[in-house]
Coordinates of C-alpha atoms in Angstrom, one line a residue:
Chain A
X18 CA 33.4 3.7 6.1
X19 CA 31.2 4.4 3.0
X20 CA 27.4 5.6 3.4
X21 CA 26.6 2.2 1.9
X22 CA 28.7 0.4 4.6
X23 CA 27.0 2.5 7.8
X24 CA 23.5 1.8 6.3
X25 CA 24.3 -1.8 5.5
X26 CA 25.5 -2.1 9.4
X27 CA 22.8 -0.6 10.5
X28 CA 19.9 -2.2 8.5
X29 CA 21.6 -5.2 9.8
X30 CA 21.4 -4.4 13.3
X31 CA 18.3 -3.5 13.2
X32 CA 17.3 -7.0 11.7
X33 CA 18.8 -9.1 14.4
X34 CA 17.8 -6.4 17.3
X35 CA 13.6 -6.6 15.7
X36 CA 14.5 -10.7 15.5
X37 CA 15.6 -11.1 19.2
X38 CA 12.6 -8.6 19.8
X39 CA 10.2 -11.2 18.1
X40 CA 10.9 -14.1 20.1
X41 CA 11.3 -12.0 23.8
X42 CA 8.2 -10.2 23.5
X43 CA 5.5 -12.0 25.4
X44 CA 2.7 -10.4 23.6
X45 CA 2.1 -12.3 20.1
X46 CA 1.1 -9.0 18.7
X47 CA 4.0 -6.8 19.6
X48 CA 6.3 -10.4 18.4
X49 CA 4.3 -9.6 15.0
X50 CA 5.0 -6.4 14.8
X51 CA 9.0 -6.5 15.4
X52 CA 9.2 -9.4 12.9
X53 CA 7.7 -6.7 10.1
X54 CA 10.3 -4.7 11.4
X55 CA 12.8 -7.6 10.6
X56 CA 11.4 -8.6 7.5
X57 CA 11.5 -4.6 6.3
X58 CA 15.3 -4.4 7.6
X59 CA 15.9 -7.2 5.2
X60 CA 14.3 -5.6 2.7
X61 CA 16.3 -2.6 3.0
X62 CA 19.2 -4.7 2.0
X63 CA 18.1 -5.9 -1.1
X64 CA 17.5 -2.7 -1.9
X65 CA 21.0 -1.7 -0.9
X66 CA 21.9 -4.1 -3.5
X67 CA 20.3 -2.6 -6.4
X68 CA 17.2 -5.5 -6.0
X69 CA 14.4 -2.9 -6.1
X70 CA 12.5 -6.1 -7.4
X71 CA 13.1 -8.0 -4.8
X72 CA 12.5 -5.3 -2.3
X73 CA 8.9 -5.0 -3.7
X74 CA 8.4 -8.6 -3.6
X75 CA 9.8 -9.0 -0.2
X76 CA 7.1 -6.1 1.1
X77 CA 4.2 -7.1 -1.1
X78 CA 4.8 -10.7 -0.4
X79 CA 5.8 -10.9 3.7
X80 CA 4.9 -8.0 5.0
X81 CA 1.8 -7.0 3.0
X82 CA 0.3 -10.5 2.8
X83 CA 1.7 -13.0 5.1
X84 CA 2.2 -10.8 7.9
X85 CA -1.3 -9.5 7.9
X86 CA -2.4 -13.1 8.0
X87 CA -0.9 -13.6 10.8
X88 CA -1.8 -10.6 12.5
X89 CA -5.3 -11.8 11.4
X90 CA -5.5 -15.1 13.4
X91 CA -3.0 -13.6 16.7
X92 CA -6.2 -11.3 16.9
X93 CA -8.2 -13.9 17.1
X94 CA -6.3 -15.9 19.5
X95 CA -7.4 -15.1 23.4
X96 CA -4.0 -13.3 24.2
X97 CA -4.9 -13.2 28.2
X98 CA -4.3 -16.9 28.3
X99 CA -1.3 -16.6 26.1
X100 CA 0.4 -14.2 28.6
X101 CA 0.0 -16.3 31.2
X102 CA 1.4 -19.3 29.9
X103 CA 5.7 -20.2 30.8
X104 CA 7.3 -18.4 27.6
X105 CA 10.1 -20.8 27.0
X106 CA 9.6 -24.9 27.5
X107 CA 12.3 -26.5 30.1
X108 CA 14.2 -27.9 27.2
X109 CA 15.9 -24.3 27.0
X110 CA 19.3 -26.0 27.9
X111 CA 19.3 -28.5 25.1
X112 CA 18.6 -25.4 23.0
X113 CA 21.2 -23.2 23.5
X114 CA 23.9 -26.1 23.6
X115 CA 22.7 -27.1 19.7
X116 CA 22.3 -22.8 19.6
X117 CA 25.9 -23.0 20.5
X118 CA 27.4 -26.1 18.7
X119 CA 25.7 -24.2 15.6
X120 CA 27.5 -21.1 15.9
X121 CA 31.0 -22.8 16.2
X122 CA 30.6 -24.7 13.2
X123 CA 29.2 -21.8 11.1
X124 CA 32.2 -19.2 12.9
X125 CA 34.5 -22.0 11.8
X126 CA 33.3 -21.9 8.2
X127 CA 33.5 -18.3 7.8
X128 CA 36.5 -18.6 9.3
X129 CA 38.2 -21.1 7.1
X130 CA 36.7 -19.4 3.9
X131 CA 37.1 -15.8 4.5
X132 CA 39.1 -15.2 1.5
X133 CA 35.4 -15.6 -0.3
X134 CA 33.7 -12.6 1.8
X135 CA 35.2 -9.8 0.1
X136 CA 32.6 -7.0 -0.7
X137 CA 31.5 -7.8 -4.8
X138 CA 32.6 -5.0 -6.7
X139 CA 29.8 -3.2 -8.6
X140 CA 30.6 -3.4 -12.4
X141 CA 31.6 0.0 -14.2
X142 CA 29.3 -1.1 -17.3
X143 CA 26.0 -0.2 -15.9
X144 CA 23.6 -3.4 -16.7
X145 CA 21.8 -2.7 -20.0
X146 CA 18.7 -4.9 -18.4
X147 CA 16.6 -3.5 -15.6
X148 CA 16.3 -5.8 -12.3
X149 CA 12.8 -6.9 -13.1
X150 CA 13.6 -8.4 -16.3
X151 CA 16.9 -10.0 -15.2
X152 CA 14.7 -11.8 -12.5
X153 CA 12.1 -12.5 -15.4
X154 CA 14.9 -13.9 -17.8
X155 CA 15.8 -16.0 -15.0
X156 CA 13.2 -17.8 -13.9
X157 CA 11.4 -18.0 -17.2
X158 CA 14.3 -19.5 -19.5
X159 CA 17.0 -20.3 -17.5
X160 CA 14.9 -22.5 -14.8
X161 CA 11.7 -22.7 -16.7
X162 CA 11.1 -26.3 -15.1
X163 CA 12.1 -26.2 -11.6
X164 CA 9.5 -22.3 -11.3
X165 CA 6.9 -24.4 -12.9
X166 CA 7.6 -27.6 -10.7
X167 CA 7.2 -25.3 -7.4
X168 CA 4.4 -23.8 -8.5
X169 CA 2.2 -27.0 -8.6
X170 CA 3.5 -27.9 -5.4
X171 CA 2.3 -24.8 -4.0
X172 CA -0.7 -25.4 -6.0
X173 CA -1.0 -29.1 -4.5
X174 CA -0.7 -27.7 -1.2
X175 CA -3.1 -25.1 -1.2
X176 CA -5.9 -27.4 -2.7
X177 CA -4.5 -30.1 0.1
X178 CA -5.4 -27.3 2.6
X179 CA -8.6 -26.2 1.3
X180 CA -9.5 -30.3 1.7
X181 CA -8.6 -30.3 4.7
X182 CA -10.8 -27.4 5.8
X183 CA -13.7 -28.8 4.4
X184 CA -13.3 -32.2 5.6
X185 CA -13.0 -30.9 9.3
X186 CA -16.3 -28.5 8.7
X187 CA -18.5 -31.6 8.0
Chain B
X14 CA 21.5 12.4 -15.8
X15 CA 23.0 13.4 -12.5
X16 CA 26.5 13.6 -11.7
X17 CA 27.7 14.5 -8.4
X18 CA 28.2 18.2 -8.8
X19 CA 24.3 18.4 -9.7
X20 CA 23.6 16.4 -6.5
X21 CA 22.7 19.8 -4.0
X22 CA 20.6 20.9 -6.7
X23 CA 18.6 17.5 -7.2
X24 CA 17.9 17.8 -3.5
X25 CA 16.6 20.9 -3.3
X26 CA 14.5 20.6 -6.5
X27 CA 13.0 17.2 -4.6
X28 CA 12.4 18.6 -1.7
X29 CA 10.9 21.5 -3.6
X30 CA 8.3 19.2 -5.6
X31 CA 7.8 17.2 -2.3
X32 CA 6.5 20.4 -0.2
X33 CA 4.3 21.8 -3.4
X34 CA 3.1 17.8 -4.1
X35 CA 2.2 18.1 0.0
X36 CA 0.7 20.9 0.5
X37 CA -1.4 21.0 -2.8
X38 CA -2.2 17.3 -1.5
X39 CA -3.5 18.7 1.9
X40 CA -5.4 21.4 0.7
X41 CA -7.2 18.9 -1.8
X42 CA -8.2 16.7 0.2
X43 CA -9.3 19.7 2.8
X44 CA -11.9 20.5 -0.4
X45 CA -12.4 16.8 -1.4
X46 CA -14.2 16.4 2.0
X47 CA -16.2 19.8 1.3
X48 CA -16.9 18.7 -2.0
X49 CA -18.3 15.2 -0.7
X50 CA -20.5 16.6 2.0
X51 CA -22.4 19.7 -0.6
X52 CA -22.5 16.7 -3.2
X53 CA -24.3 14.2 -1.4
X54 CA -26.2 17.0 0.4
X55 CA -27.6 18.3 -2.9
X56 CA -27.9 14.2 -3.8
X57 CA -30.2 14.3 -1.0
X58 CA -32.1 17.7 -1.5
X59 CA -30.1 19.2 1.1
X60 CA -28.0 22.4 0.7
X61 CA -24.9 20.8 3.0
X62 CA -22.3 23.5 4.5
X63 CA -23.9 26.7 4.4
X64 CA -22.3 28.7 7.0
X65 CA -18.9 29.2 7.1
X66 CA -17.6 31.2 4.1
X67 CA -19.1 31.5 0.9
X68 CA -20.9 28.1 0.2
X69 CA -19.2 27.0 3.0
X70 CA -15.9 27.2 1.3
X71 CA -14.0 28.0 4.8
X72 CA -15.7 24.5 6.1
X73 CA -12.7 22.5 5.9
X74 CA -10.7 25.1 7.8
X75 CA -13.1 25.5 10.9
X76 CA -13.1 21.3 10.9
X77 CA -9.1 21.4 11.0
X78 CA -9.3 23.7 13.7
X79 CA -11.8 21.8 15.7
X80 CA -9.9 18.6 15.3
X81 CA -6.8 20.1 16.3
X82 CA -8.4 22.0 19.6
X83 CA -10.5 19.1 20.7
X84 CA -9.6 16.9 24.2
X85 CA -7.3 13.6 23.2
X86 CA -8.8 11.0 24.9
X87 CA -7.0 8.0 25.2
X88 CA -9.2 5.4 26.8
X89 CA -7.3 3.5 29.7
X90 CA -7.1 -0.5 28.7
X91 CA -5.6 0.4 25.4
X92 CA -2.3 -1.1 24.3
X93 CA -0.2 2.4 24.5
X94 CA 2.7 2.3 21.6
X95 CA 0.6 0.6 18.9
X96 CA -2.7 2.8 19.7
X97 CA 0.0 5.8 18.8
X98 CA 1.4 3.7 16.0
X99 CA -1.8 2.9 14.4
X100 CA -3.0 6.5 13.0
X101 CA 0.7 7.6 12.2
X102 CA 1.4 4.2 10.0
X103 CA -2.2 5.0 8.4
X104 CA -1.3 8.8 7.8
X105 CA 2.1 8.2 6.7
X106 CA 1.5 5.5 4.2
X107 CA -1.4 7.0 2.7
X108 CA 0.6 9.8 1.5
X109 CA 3.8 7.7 0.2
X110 CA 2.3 6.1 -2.5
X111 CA 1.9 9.9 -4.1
X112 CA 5.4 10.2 -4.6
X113 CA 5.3 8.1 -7.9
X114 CA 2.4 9.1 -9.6
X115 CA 3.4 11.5 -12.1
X116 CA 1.2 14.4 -12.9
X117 CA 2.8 15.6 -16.5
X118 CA 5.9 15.8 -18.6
X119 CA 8.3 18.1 -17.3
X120 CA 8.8 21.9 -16.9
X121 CA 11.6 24.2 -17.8
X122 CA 13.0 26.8 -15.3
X123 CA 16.3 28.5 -15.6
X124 CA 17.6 25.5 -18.2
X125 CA 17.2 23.3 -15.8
X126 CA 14.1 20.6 -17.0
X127 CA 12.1 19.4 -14.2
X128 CA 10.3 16.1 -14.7
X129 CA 7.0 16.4 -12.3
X130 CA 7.0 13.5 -10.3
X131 CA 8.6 13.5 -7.4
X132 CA 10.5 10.0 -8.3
X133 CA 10.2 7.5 -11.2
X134 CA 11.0 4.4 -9.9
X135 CA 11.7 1.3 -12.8
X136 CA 9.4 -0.3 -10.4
X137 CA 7.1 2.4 -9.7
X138 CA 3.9 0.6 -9.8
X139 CA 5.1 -2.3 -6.9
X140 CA 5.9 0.5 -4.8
X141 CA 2.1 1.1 -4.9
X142 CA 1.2 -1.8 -4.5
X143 CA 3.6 -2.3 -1.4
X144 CA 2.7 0.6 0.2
X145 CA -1.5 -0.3 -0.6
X146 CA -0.8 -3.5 0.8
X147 CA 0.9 -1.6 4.2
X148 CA -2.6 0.2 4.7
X149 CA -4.2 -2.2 6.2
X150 CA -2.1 -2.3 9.1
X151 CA -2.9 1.1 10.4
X152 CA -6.9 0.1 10.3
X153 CA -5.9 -3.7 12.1
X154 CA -3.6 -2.3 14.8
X155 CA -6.1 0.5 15.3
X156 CA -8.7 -1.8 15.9
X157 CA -6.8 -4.5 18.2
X158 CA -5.2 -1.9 20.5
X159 CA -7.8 0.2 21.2
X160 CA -8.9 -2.9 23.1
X161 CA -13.0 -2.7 23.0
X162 CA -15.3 -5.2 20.7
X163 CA -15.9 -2.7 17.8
X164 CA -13.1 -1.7 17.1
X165 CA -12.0 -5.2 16.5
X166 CA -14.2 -6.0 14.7
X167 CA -14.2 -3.3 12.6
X168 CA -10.0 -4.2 12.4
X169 CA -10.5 -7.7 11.6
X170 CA -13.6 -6.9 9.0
X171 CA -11.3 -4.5 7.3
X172 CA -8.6 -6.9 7.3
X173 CA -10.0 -9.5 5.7
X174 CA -11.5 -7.0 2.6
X175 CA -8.1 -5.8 2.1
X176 CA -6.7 -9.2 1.3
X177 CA -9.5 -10.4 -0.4
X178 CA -9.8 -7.2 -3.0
X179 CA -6.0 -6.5 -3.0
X180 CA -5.7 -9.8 -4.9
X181 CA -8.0 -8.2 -8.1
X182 CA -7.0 -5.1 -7.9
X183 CA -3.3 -6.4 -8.1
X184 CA -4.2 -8.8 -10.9
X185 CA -6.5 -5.6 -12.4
X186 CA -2.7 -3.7 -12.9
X187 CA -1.2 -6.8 -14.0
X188 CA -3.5 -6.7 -17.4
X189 CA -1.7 -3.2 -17.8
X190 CA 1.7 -3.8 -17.5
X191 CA 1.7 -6.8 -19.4
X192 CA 0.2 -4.2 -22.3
X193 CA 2.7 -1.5 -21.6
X194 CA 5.7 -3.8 -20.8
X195 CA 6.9 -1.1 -17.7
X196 CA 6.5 -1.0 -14.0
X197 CA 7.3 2.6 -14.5
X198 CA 3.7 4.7 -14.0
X199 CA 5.5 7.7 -16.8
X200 CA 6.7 4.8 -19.1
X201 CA 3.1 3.6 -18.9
X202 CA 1.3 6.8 -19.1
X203 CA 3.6 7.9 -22.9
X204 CA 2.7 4.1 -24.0
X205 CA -1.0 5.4 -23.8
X206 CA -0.5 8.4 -26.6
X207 CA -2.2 6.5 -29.4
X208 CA -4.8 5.1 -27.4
X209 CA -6.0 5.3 -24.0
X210 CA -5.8 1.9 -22.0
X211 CA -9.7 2.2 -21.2
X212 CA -10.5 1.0 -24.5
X213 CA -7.9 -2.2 -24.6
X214 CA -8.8 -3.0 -20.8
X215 CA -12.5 -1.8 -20.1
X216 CA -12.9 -5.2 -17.9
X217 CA -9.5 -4.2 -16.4
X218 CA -10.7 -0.9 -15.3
X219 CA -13.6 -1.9 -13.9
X220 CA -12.1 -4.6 -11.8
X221 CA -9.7 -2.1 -10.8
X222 CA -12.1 0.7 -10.0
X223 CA -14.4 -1.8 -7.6
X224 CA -11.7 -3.3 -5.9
X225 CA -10.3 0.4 -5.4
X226 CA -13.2 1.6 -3.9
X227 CA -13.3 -1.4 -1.7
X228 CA -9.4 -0.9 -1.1
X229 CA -10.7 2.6 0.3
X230 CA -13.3 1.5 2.4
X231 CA -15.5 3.4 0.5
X232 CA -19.0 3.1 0.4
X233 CA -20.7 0.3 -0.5
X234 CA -18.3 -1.5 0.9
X235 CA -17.8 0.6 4.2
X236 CA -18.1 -2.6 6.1
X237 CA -15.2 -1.5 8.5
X238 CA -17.0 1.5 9.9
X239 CA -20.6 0.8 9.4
X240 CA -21.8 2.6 11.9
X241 CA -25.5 1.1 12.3
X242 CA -23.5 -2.2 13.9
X243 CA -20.1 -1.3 14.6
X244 CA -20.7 2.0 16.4
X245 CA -17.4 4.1 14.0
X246 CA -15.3 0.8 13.0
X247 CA -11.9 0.6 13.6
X248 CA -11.6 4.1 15.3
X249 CA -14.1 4.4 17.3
X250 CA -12.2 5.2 20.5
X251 CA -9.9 7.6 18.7
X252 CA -10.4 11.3 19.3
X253 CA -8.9 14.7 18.5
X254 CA -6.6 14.8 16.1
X255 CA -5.2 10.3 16.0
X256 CA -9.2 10.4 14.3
X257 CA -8.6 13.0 11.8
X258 CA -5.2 11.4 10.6
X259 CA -7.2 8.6 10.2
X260 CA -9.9 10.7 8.0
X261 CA -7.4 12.5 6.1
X262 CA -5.6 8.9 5.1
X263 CA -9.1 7.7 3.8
X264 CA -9.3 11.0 1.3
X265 CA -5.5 10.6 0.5
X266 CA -6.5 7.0 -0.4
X267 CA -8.9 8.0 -2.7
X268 CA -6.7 10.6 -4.5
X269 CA -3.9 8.3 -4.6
X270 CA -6.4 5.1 -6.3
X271 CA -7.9 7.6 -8.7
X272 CA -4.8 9.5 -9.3
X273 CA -3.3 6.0 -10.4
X274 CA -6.5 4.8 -12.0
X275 CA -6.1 8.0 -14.5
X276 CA -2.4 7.5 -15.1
X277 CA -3.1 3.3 -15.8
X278 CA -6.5 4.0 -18.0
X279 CA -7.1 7.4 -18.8
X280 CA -4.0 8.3 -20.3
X281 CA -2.5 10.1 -16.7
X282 CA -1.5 14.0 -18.4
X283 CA -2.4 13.3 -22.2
X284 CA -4.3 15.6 -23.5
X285 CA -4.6 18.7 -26.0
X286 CA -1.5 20.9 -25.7
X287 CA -1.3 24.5 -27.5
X288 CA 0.2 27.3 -26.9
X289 CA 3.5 29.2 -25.4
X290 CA 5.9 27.1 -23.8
X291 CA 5.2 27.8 -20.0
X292 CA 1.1 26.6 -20.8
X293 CA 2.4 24.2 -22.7
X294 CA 3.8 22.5 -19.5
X295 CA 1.4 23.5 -17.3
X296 CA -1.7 22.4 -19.7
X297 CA -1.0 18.7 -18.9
X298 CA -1.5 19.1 -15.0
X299 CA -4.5 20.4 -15.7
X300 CA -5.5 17.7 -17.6
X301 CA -4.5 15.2 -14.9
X302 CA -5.9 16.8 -12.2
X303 CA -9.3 17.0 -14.3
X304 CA -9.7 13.4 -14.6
X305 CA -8.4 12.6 -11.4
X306 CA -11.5 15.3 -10.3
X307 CA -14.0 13.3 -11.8
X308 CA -13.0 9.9 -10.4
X309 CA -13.2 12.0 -7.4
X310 CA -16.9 12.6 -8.2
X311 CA -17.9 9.5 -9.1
X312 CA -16.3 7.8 -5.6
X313 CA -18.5 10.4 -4.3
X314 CA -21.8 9.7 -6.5
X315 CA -21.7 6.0 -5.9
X316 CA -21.7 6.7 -1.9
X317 CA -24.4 9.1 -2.7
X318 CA -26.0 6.5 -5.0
X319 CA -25.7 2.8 -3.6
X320 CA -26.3 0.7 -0.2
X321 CA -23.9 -0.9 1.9
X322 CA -23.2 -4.7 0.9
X323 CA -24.1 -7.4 3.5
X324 CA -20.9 -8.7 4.7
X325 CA -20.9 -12.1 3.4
X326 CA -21.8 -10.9 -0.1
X327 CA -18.7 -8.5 0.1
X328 CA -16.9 -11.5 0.5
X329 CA -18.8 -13.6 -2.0
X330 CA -18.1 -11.1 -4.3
X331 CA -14.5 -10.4 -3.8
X332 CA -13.6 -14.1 -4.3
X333 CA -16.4 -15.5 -6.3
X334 CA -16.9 -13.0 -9.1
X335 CA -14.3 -10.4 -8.9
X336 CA -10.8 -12.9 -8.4
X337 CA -12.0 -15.3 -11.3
X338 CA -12.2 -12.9 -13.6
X339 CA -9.5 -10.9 -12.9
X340 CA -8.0 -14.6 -13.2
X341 CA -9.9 -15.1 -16.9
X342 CA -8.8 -11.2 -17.4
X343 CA -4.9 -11.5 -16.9
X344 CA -5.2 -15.0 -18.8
X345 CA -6.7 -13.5 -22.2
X346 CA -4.5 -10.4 -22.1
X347 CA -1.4 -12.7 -21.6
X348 CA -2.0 -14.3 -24.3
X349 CA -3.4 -11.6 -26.9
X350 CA 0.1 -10.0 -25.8
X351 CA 2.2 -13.3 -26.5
X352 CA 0.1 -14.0 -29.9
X353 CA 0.6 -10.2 -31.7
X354 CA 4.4 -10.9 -30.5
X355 CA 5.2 -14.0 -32.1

């Protein structure tokens, strides 16, 4: 087993250990905490992959913004009520049968295509573009449209929300 | 480049530049927080430290020893693991972000040429970013586990500044990469040998420098610990030595922001360079760390100098004024950029 193999294991492990934390934990804050832990995990794995871009991103983006935002309004929430409230609704049976049915029928995928989960190979020629501006070239010439597309949808929703907000404050 | 016979010595010669970056990072900010108190003090007609050591030079060291010897009181209702976590996270990020700031060329010893930076990341100046936009947890977690009303409110105060001027101070560094084309702070700093950034980007720099010193919690916009309402802030129930990882984070903050604001503006180590070949290296880490020592005196001036903002106008400010025209900023660099490249 290569160094890149144990790390990838473990940065794996930790991922779905932090995940099943998130979910089990019955204070929202700790939950928040462990899924920072998950999102990190993940992005040690880009990084494994040469993705330092993405690694930023994936810090800046989840854990620097949208986890603090969260954080932000569990604060706020009265967490002594919270505690106190049943943890999982009665429908947990339902759950794990569709949690189950799930897992057979993406075990049976991998296992029918498992000829296409061979480890890539890195190329010998080094790439003569950095990360950043293979991720530029990508979204800015090869799917101009669809980026631009997404971003006014975003755009829509955010001025949707803000609407929304002010509609409910008069 | 390194092959894998040079790997040993790359190690050491990291772990090398890590320890001296580290300890000559400690000791400065040990003297930045000297330098603070006999600055204001003589702002104010006052003489500041006078007893310990010449001028008080020994002041930091009798503070160090105090925090380290004082009782850790951990009040009871607090929530345990993330009232440890809080300070540590704080502490440890603050001094990550140093580790890609580089603070000149490189240096010669025995043939072998040292670059000094501890790492140059291609994507050097995200890592920053990242890492800034990390801080904020030590300051929220501080405040909600230490499970008493100012804290918290300090914590969710400080919160929402760090979103609100992480957003201009990010779109601040935008305008100067899309000048120097790099994430990488060295490629960023050489691009600057004609002309420092200052004069392309003066608006640039100055959204960068506000939203820093609100990035810092600096004064004025100390909001988080003002302590006429909120008591200390965030660590109010902290003691010993959880407070003063807490106080040394703030001054590695402000060495990191103005360590970064002299490497994107003011040319990082560019500067005259004469002489035999070991001053030669050395002259542009004196250069850097001059520059960074006077944004270092003006963070302290302006506490000196200005009141603390009102809350609502800090956020007035922060998304009224400063985002727009960071907004307008990033727009009309873009597109000077684009035009001298067609």
């Amino acid at each position: 087993m290569t160094l890149l193999q144990i790390a990838f294991f473990f940065l794996s492990a930790l991922a779905l250990a932090s995940a099943i934390l998130v979910i089990t934990r019955r204070n929202a804050v700790h939950s928040v905490i462990w899924l920072i832990v998950t999102l990190f995990s993940v992005g040690g794995i880009f990084l494994l992959l040469h993705a330092e871009f993405l690694f930023a991103v994936q810090v800046i983006l989840y854990v620097g913004g949208i986890m603090v935002l969260f954080l932000f309004v569990v604060m706020l929430v009265n967490l002594d009520v919270a505690v106190k409230q049943a943890q999982f609704s009665r429908q947990w049976q339902l759950a794990l049968a569709t949690a189950i049915i799930l897992m057979a029928e993406l075990a049976y995928g991998i296992y029918r295509g498992h000829q296409g989960f061979t480890l890539a190979q890195t190329s010998a020629v080094p790439p003569t573009i950095g990360n950043t501006q293979a991720v530029a070239l990508a979204l800015y010439q090869d799917y101009m449209l669809p980026v631009e597309i997404a971003s006014v949808l975003l755009l829509v929703a955010m001025v949707g929300a803000v609407v929304m907000a002010k509609r409910k404050l008069e | 480049m390194a092959t894998h016979s040079d790997l040993p010595l790359l190690l050491l010669m990291t772990l090398a530049k890590v320890v001296v970056v580290l300890g000559v990072l400690l000791t400065a900010i040990a003297y930045i927080v000297w330098m603070e108190r006999k600055v204001v003090a003589h702002i104010q007609s006052r003489w500041g430290p006078y007893l310990v050591g010449p001028h008080g030079l020994l002041q930091p060291l009798a503070d160090a020893l105090k925090f380290l010897f004082k009782e850790d009181i951990v009040p009871d209702e607090v929530d345990r693991p993330i009232f440890w976590l809080a300070p540590l996270l704080a502490f440890t990020l603050a001094f990550l972000s140093i580790s890609v700031i580089p603070f000149g060329e490189s240096i010669t010893i025995a043939g072998h040429t040292i670059p000094l930076q501890i790492t140059d990341l291609n994507v050097g100046l995200l890592f920053v970013l990242a890492v800034t936009s990390l801080g904020v947890y030590g300051v929220a977690l501080a405040g909600w586990s230490s499970n008493s009303k100012f804290p918290l409110f300090g914590g969710l105060r400080s919160s929402a500044q760090l979103i609100s001027y992480e957003l201009s101070l990010g779109l601040a560094v935008v305008s100067v990469v899309l000048i120097a084309g790099s994430l990488s702070l060295r490629e960023i700093v050489e691009q600057q040998r004609g002309l420092w950034n200052i004069c392309k980007q003066p608006l640039g720099f100055l959204l960068y420098f506000t939203a820093a010193v609100a990035e810092t919690n600096r004064t004025p916009f100390d909001l988080p610990e003002a302590e006429a309402e909120l008591v200390g802030g965030y660590h109010t129930e902290y003691s010993s030595f959880k407070f003063a990882m807490f106080f040394m984070a703030e001054y590695a903050n402000m060495v990191t922001v103005s360590c970064l604001a002299t490497s994107l503006f003011f040319g990082g180590w560019l500067g005259p360079v004469f002489g035999p070949p070991l001053v030669r290296s050395l002259l542009p880490v004196l250069w850097f760390a001059l520059k960074v020592l006077a944004f270092l005196f003006v963070y302290i001036w302006i506490r000196g100098t200005l009141p603390r903002f009102r809350y609502d106008q800090l956020m007035g400010f922060g998304w009224r004024v400063m985002l727009p025209v960071a907004l307008l900023n990033v727009l009309g660099t873009s597109l000077i950029v684009a035009w001298r490249s067609v």
